[in-house]
Structure formats: C-alpha cells, structure tokens
Amino acid sequence: LITDYLTELRRYEFPLVDLQTNGLRLEELARAGLLQHWYEKRLTTVALSIVSEDAEENRQIYTPHKDDYPDLASQIEILHNVGFSVRLTVMMTKGRIDSLERVLDMVEFSRENSVEQLTVRPIYAENNSIDPKVGEWTRANTVEGDRLRGISDYFENEATHILTLQHGAPVYDYKGQNICLTDCLTVHPEETEEARQLIFFPDGHLRYAWQYEGATII
C-alpha cells in the first residue's frame, strides 16, 4: 500500500512526503530493498513514534509481549544511510519522558544522532474515546499540566523560537537541535477554521478528525 500511495502521489510533485511508523520493521524493510525503493519514489522523511530514547521504556509500550525492542540509534542510522530525514515523535507519558530533565535528555540524544526534527507531545484522551479502556489508560498516564507548563516556559526562555506551525505549535532551536512542542489533539474549533490534517479513510471518506464521523468533508 505504501508503494502504491507513493506512486500515486508522485504525479503531484509534493516536495515533502512523510511516513510515520513505530519502526519495528525497519531492518526487514531495509534488507528487502523497500526503504531504498520508497526513497526513490520521493518519500523524504520517516517519523519514528517513540515514548523514550531508552529501549526498555519503548519495549513496555510497543513490544510488551517480546523481550526486546530495536535499538533506536540503529534505526536512525538505517534511515540516514538510505538518505531519509528522521523525525522523532515522542509521546510523553508518566514514568517515562514526563519532566524537563527527561526532555533535555531526549534533545541531547537527538543531537548526538543527527536527528533532523524532534517533536514532543503529551498524550491526551478525548472525552468520547471509542475504547473506554484506552481512554482510561491514557488519562492515567497523561503528564500533569504544571510539568508541561514548566517545560514550555523553559524553552520559551532558554531557546530561540524560530517557527510557529499552522496549528499553533512552536518550534525552537535549542543549542543547535530543533524541538517542536505540540499536542496530539487535532480539533481546536475556537482557534481556526483551517484543518490541521486531511484523513483519507478506507471507506472512501475524507475527514479532518479521526474520532468524529461528523467531521466529514466528502
């Protein structure tokens, strides 16, 4: 499917095409030549979803029924060797990256591994979560607001604010490493009439929110 989508997109000459993934199959895809194939079809950036730079903390979330999780630095190296830009998309959760100190550790890890883009966002649960158990777990693991404000204030004061994205997320330069502080919610009706994203669903509908069937464009 990824190959098919890249083939269809190529005719429109999008300058930047991103793929977001947990990265668990990167070594397999590299051996099969698919990463190189996708790069040649103008996939430009691979965003790795993680909860930490630590393998054990990532294993707890992404491979809880296995004994290991791929080494993150090695995953980044695989992507860089093909030619991709790498974005680390960090989902902040309690007991993992949930403090300024841990965020700064993540910044340093990104700098050491030449990560082109770093995004850090806390997890949130919508009030109308489709799966109540998922909503309950998410609310129990959401980082407290005072900690988030402290992180935001630190970068506003100690880093250089270099960009604000369309949905209001600030991007900072901190000692040569960029970091974007954002959230995972996609609907902010009080802020803008512009859609943050367009989502193509398997049933053929185009929507601007994952969780609301009423958010249908066509």
Short mmCIF file of C-alpha atoms in Angstrom, two decimals:
data_model
loop_
_atom_site.label_atom_id
_atom_site.label_comp_id
_atom_site.label_asym_id
_atom_site.label_seq_id
_atom_site.Cartn_x
_atom_site.Cartn_y
_atom_site.Cartn_z
CA LEU A 1 0.00 0.00 0.00
CA ILE A 2 2.81 2.43 0.83
CA THR A 3 4.39 1.76 -2.56
CA ASP A 4 1.03 2.32 -4.27
CA TYR A 5 0.39 5.58 -2.44
CA LEU A 6 3.86 6.91 -3.22
CA THR A 7 3.35 6.01 -6.88
CA GLU A 8 0.06 7.92 -6.99
CA LEU A 9 1.42 10.91 -5.06
CA ARG A 10 4.46 11.29 -7.29
CA ARG A 11 2.48 12.79 -10.16
CA TYR A 12 1.51 15.74 -7.93
CA GLU A 13 5.14 16.54 -7.06
CA PHE A 14 4.71 17.07 -3.34
CA PRO A 15 8.11 18.36 -2.19
CA LEU A 16 7.89 16.64 1.21
CA VAL A 17 6.29 13.27 1.91
CA ASP A 18 6.43 11.81 5.43
CA LEU A 19 5.80 8.32 6.78
CA GLN A 20 5.04 7.92 10.48
CA THR A 21 5.75 4.49 11.95
CA ASN A 22 6.79 2.64 15.10
CA GLY A 23 9.81 1.47 13.10
CA LEU A 24 9.65 -2.15 14.25
CA ARG A 25 10.14 -3.49 10.72
CA LEU A 26 12.86 -1.14 9.52
CA GLU A 27 15.63 -3.74 9.37
CA GLU A 28 13.36 -6.12 7.45
CA LEU A 29 12.33 -3.37 5.03
CA ALA A 30 15.94 -2.33 4.51
CA ARG A 31 17.03 -5.90 3.71
CA ALA A 32 14.16 -6.23 1.23
CA GLY A 33 15.21 -3.00 -0.51
CA LEU A 34 11.85 -1.35 0.18
CA LEU A 35 13.27 1.62 2.07
CA GLN A 36 15.51 2.44 -0.87
CA HIS A 37 12.58 1.91 -3.25
CA TRP A 38 10.40 4.32 -1.29
CA TYR A 39 13.20 6.87 -1.15
CA GLU A 40 13.49 6.70 -4.93
CA LYS A 41 9.73 7.29 -5.10
CA ARG A 42 10.33 10.55 -3.17
CA LEU A 43 9.48 9.61 0.37
CA THR A 44 11.56 12.24 2.15
CA THR A 45 11.05 11.85 5.91
CA VAL A 46 10.42 8.95 8.27
CA ALA A 47 8.93 9.88 11.63
CA LEU A 48 9.54 7.33 14.38
CA SER A 49 6.90 7.21 17.12
CA ILE A 50 8.55 6.57 20.48
CA VAL A 51 7.98 7.16 24.19
CA SER A 52 11.67 7.41 25.09
CA GLU A 53 15.24 7.13 23.88
CA ASP A 54 15.54 4.11 26.18
CA ALA A 55 14.92 0.69 24.58
CA GLU A 56 13.30 -0.85 27.66
CA GLU A 57 10.83 2.01 28.06
CA ASN A 58 9.89 1.74 24.39
CA ARG A 59 9.54 -2.05 24.70
CA GLN A 60 6.99 -1.62 27.51
CA ILE A 61 4.70 0.23 25.10
CA TYR A 62 5.45 -1.05 21.60
CA THR A 63 6.53 -4.68 22.15
CA PRO A 64 5.23 -5.60 25.63
CA HIS A 65 4.96 -9.30 24.77
CA LYS A 66 8.52 -9.54 23.47
CA ASP A 67 11.86 -9.48 25.20
CA ASP A 68 13.41 -6.65 23.25
CA TYR A 69 12.89 -3.51 21.20
CA PRO A 70 15.10 -2.36 18.30
CA ASP A 71 17.95 -0.05 19.25
CA LEU A 72 16.76 3.46 18.43
CA ALA A 73 20.17 4.78 17.38
CA SER A 74 20.50 1.85 14.96
CA GLN A 75 17.05 2.58 13.50
CA ILE A 76 18.06 6.19 12.90
CA GLU A 77 21.29 5.05 11.25
CA ILE A 78 19.39 2.71 8.92
CA LEU A 79 17.20 5.59 7.75
CA HIS A 80 20.08 8.03 7.39
CA ASN A 81 22.05 5.50 5.33
CA VAL A 82 19.21 5.42 2.80
CA GLY A 83 19.04 9.21 2.71
CA PHE A 84 15.90 9.94 4.73
CA SER A 85 15.44 12.80 7.12
CA VAL A 86 14.39 11.50 10.54
CA ARG A 87 11.80 12.94 12.89
CA LEU A 88 11.46 11.56 16.40
CA THR A 89 7.87 11.89 17.55
CA VAL A 90 7.91 11.50 21.32
CA MET A 91 4.67 10.68 23.13
CA MET A 92 5.10 11.92 26.70
CA THR A 93 3.77 9.53 29.37
CA LYS A 94 4.07 9.32 33.14
CA GLY A 95 7.16 7.50 34.34
CA ARG A 96 8.99 7.95 31.04
CA ILE A 97 9.55 11.32 29.41
CA ASP A 98 7.50 13.36 31.85
CA SER A 99 9.85 16.11 33.06
CA LEU A 100 12.11 18.86 31.77
CA GLU A 101 15.18 16.78 32.64
CA ARG A 102 13.96 13.88 30.52
CA VAL A 103 13.03 16.18 27.64
CA LEU A 104 16.55 17.65 27.72
CA ASP A 105 17.97 14.11 27.66
CA MET A 106 15.88 13.49 24.55
CA VAL A 107 17.23 16.68 22.96
CA GLU A 108 20.79 15.56 23.64
CA PHE A 109 20.13 12.09 22.22
CA SER A 110 18.67 13.69 19.08
CA ARG A 111 21.68 15.96 18.67
CA GLU A 112 24.12 13.07 19.13
CA ASN A 113 22.32 11.05 16.44
CA SER A 114 21.90 13.95 13.97
CA VAL A 115 18.11 13.80 14.12
CA GLU A 116 16.71 16.40 11.75
CA GLN A 117 13.43 17.02 13.62
CA LEU A 118 12.27 16.40 17.18
CA THR A 119 8.63 16.64 18.22
CA VAL A 120 7.47 16.19 21.82
CA ARG A 121 3.80 15.92 22.73
CA PRO A 122 1.85 14.72 25.77
CA ILE A 123 -0.82 12.08 25.29
CA TYR A 124 -4.43 13.12 25.83
CA ALA A 125 -7.72 11.24 25.76
CA GLU A 126 -10.81 12.62 24.07
CA ASN A 127 -13.99 12.64 26.13
CA ASN A 128 -15.67 10.34 23.62
CA SER A 129 -12.94 7.70 23.39
CA ILE A 130 -14.13 4.80 21.23
CA ASP A 131 -12.47 2.29 23.57
CA PRO A 132 -13.12 3.12 27.26
CA LYS A 133 -10.10 1.08 28.40
CA VAL A 134 -7.81 3.04 26.10
CA GLY A 135 -9.26 6.31 27.37
CA GLU A 136 -8.82 5.22 30.98
CA TRP A 137 -5.19 4.19 30.44
CA THR A 138 -4.44 7.41 28.60
CA ARG A 139 -5.90 9.64 31.30
CA ALA A 140 -3.96 7.72 33.96
CA ASN A 141 -0.69 8.23 32.07
CA THR A 142 -1.11 11.87 30.99
CA VAL A 143 1.64 14.18 32.24
CA GLU A 144 0.46 16.83 34.70
CA GLY A 145 -0.25 20.29 33.36
CA ASP A 146 2.17 22.08 35.71
CA ARG A 147 5.05 19.97 34.40
CA LEU A 148 4.05 20.72 30.82
CA ARG A 149 3.89 24.45 31.55
CA GLY A 150 7.33 24.29 33.14
CA ILE A 151 8.76 22.61 30.02
CA SER A 152 7.10 25.15 27.74
CA ASP A 153 8.31 28.08 29.85
CA TYR A 154 11.87 26.75 29.86
CA PHE A 155 12.15 26.57 26.09
CA GLU A 156 10.40 29.91 25.65
CA ASN A 157 13.02 31.50 27.91
CA GLU A 158 16.15 29.47 27.14
CA ALA A 159 15.76 28.58 23.45
CA THR A 160 15.11 30.58 20.29
CA HIS A 161 11.56 30.49 18.96
CA ILE A 162 12.14 30.02 15.22
CA LEU A 163 8.73 28.98 13.84
CA THR A 164 5.07 28.55 14.71
CA LEU A 165 3.29 25.80 12.79
CA GLN A 166 -0.16 26.23 11.25
CA HIS A 167 -1.89 24.61 14.23
CA GLY A 168 -0.10 26.86 16.71
CA ALA A 169 2.76 24.59 17.79
CA PRO A 170 6.04 26.45 18.48
CA VAL A 171 9.36 25.20 17.13
CA TYR A 172 12.54 26.14 18.98
CA ASP A 173 16.26 25.98 18.31
CA TYR A 174 17.98 24.76 21.45
CA LYS A 175 21.76 24.58 21.21
CA GLY A 176 21.53 23.57 17.56
CA GLN A 177 18.73 21.00 17.91
CA ASN A 178 15.21 21.90 16.89
CA ILE A 179 12.30 20.83 19.09
CA CYS A 180 8.58 21.25 18.47
CA LEU A 181 6.24 21.31 21.47
CA THR A 182 2.73 20.31 20.44
CA ASP A 183 -0.19 18.08 21.39
CA CYS A 184 -1.98 15.11 19.89
CA LEU A 185 -5.42 16.70 19.65
CA THR A 186 -6.47 17.69 16.16
CA VAL A 187 -9.67 19.66 16.72
CA HIS A 188 -9.42 23.21 18.10
CA PRO A 189 -12.63 24.88 16.87
CA GLU A 190 -12.03 28.06 18.86
CA GLU A 191 -8.65 28.73 17.23
CA THR A 192 -9.01 28.42 13.48
CA GLU A 193 -11.26 27.36 10.63
CA GLU A 194 -8.33 25.69 8.89
CA ALA A 195 -7.95 21.93 9.05
CA ARG A 196 -4.75 20.63 10.64
CA GLN A 197 -4.94 17.45 8.56
CA LEU A 198 -6.99 15.68 5.92
CA ILE A 199 -7.55 11.98 6.65
CA PHE A 200 -8.45 9.52 3.91
CA PHE A 201 -10.47 6.67 5.44
CA PRO A 202 -10.67 3.14 3.98
CA ASP A 203 -14.39 3.66 3.26
CA GLY A 204 -13.52 6.50 0.87
CA HIS A 205 -14.45 9.43 3.12
CA LEU A 206 -12.17 12.41 3.63
CA ARG A 207 -12.31 13.80 7.18
CA TYR A 208 -10.39 16.33 9.25
CA ALA A 209 -10.61 14.43 12.57
CA TRP A 210 -10.06 10.80 13.47
CA GLN A 211 -12.69 10.44 16.17
CA TYR A 212 -15.73 12.27 14.76
CA GLU A 213 -17.73 10.82 11.89
CA GLY A 214 -19.37 14.23 11.59
CA ALA A 215 -16.03 15.77 10.59
CA THR A 216 -16.63 14.65 7.00
CA ILE A 217 -15.60 16.77 4.04
CA ILE A 218 -16.55 14.35 1.24
#
